PDB file of C-alpha atoms in Angstrom:
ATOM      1  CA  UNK A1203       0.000   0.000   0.000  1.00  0.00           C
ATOM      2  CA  UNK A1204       2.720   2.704   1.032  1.00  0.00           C
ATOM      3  CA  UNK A1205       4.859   1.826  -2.544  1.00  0.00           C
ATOM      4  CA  UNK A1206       1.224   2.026  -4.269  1.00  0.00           C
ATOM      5  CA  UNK A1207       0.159   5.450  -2.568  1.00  0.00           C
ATOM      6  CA  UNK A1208       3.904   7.062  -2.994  1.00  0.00           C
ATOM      7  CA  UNK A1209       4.232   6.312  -6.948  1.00  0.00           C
ATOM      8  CA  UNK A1210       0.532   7.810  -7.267  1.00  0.00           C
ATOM      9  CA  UNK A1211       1.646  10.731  -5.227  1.00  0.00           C
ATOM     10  CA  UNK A1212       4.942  10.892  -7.028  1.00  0.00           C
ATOM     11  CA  UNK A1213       3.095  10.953 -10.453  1.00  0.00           C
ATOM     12  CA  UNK A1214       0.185  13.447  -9.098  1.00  0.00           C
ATOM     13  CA  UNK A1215       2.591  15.910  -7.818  1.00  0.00           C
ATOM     14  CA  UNK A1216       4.209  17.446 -11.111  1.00  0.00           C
ATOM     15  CA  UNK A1217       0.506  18.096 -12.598  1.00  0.00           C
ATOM     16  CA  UNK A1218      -1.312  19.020  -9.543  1.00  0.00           C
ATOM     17  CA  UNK A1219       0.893  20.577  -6.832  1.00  0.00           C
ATOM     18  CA  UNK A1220       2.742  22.397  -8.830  1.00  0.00           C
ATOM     19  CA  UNK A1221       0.326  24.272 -10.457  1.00  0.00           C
ATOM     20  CA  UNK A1222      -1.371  25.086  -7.051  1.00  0.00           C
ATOM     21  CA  UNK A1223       2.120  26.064  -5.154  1.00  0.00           C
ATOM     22  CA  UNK A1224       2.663  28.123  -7.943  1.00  0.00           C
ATOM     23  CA  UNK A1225      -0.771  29.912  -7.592  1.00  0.00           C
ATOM     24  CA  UNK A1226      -0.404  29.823  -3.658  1.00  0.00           C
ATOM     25  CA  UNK A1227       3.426  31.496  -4.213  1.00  0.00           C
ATOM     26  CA  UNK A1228       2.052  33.844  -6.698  1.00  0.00           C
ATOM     27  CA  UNK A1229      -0.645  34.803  -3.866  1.00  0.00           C
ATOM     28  CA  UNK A1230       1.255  34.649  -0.962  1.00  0.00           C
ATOM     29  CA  UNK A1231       4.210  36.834  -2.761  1.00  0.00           C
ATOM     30  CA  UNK A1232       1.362  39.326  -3.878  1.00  0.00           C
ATOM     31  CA  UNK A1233      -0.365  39.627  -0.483  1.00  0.00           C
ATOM     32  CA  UNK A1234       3.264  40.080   1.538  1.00  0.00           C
ATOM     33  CA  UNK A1235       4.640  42.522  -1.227  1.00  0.00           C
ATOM     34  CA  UNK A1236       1.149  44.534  -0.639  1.00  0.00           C
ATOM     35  CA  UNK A1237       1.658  44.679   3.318  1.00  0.00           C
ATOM     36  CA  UNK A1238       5.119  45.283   2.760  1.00  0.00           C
ATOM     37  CA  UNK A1239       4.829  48.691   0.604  1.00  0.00           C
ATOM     38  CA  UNK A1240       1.823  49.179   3.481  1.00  0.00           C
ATOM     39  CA  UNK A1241       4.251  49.252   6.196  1.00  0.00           C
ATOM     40  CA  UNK A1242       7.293  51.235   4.417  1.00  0.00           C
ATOM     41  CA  UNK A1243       5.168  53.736   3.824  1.00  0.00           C
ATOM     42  CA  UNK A1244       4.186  53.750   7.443  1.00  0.00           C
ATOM     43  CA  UNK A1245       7.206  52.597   9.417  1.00  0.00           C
ATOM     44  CA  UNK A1246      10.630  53.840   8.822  1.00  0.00           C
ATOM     45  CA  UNK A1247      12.106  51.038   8.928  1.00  0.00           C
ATOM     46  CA  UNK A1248       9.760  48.857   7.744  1.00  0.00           C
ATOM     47  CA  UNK A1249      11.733  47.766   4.615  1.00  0.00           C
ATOM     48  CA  UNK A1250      14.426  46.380   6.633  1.00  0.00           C
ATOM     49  CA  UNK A1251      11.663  44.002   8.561  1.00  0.00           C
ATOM     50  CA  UNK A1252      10.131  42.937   5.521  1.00  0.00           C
ATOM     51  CA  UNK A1253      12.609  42.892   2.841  1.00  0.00           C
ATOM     52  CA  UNK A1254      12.586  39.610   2.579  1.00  0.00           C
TER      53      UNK A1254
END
């Protein structure tokens, strides 16, 4: 069962997964670049925080 459930995971992950971490990066990059410019424009040194 565990060889039978890993090669069905290993052949669902390039179609599935990485089209959906790509939209969750693509979200989560958006969201934290938005909050980011939110708090350098509000905190001095805001950038240094959330540069990353």
């Amino acid at each position: 069962m565990a060889n039978n459930s890993i090669l069905f995971l290993s052949a669902m992950l390039p179609s599935l997964l990485n089209q959906n971490i790509a939209l969750l990066f693509l979200l989560i990059f958006k969201f934290h670049f938005q909050i980011a410019f939110n708090y350098n424009e509000k905190i001095p040194f805001g950038k240094g925080i959330l540069r990353f």
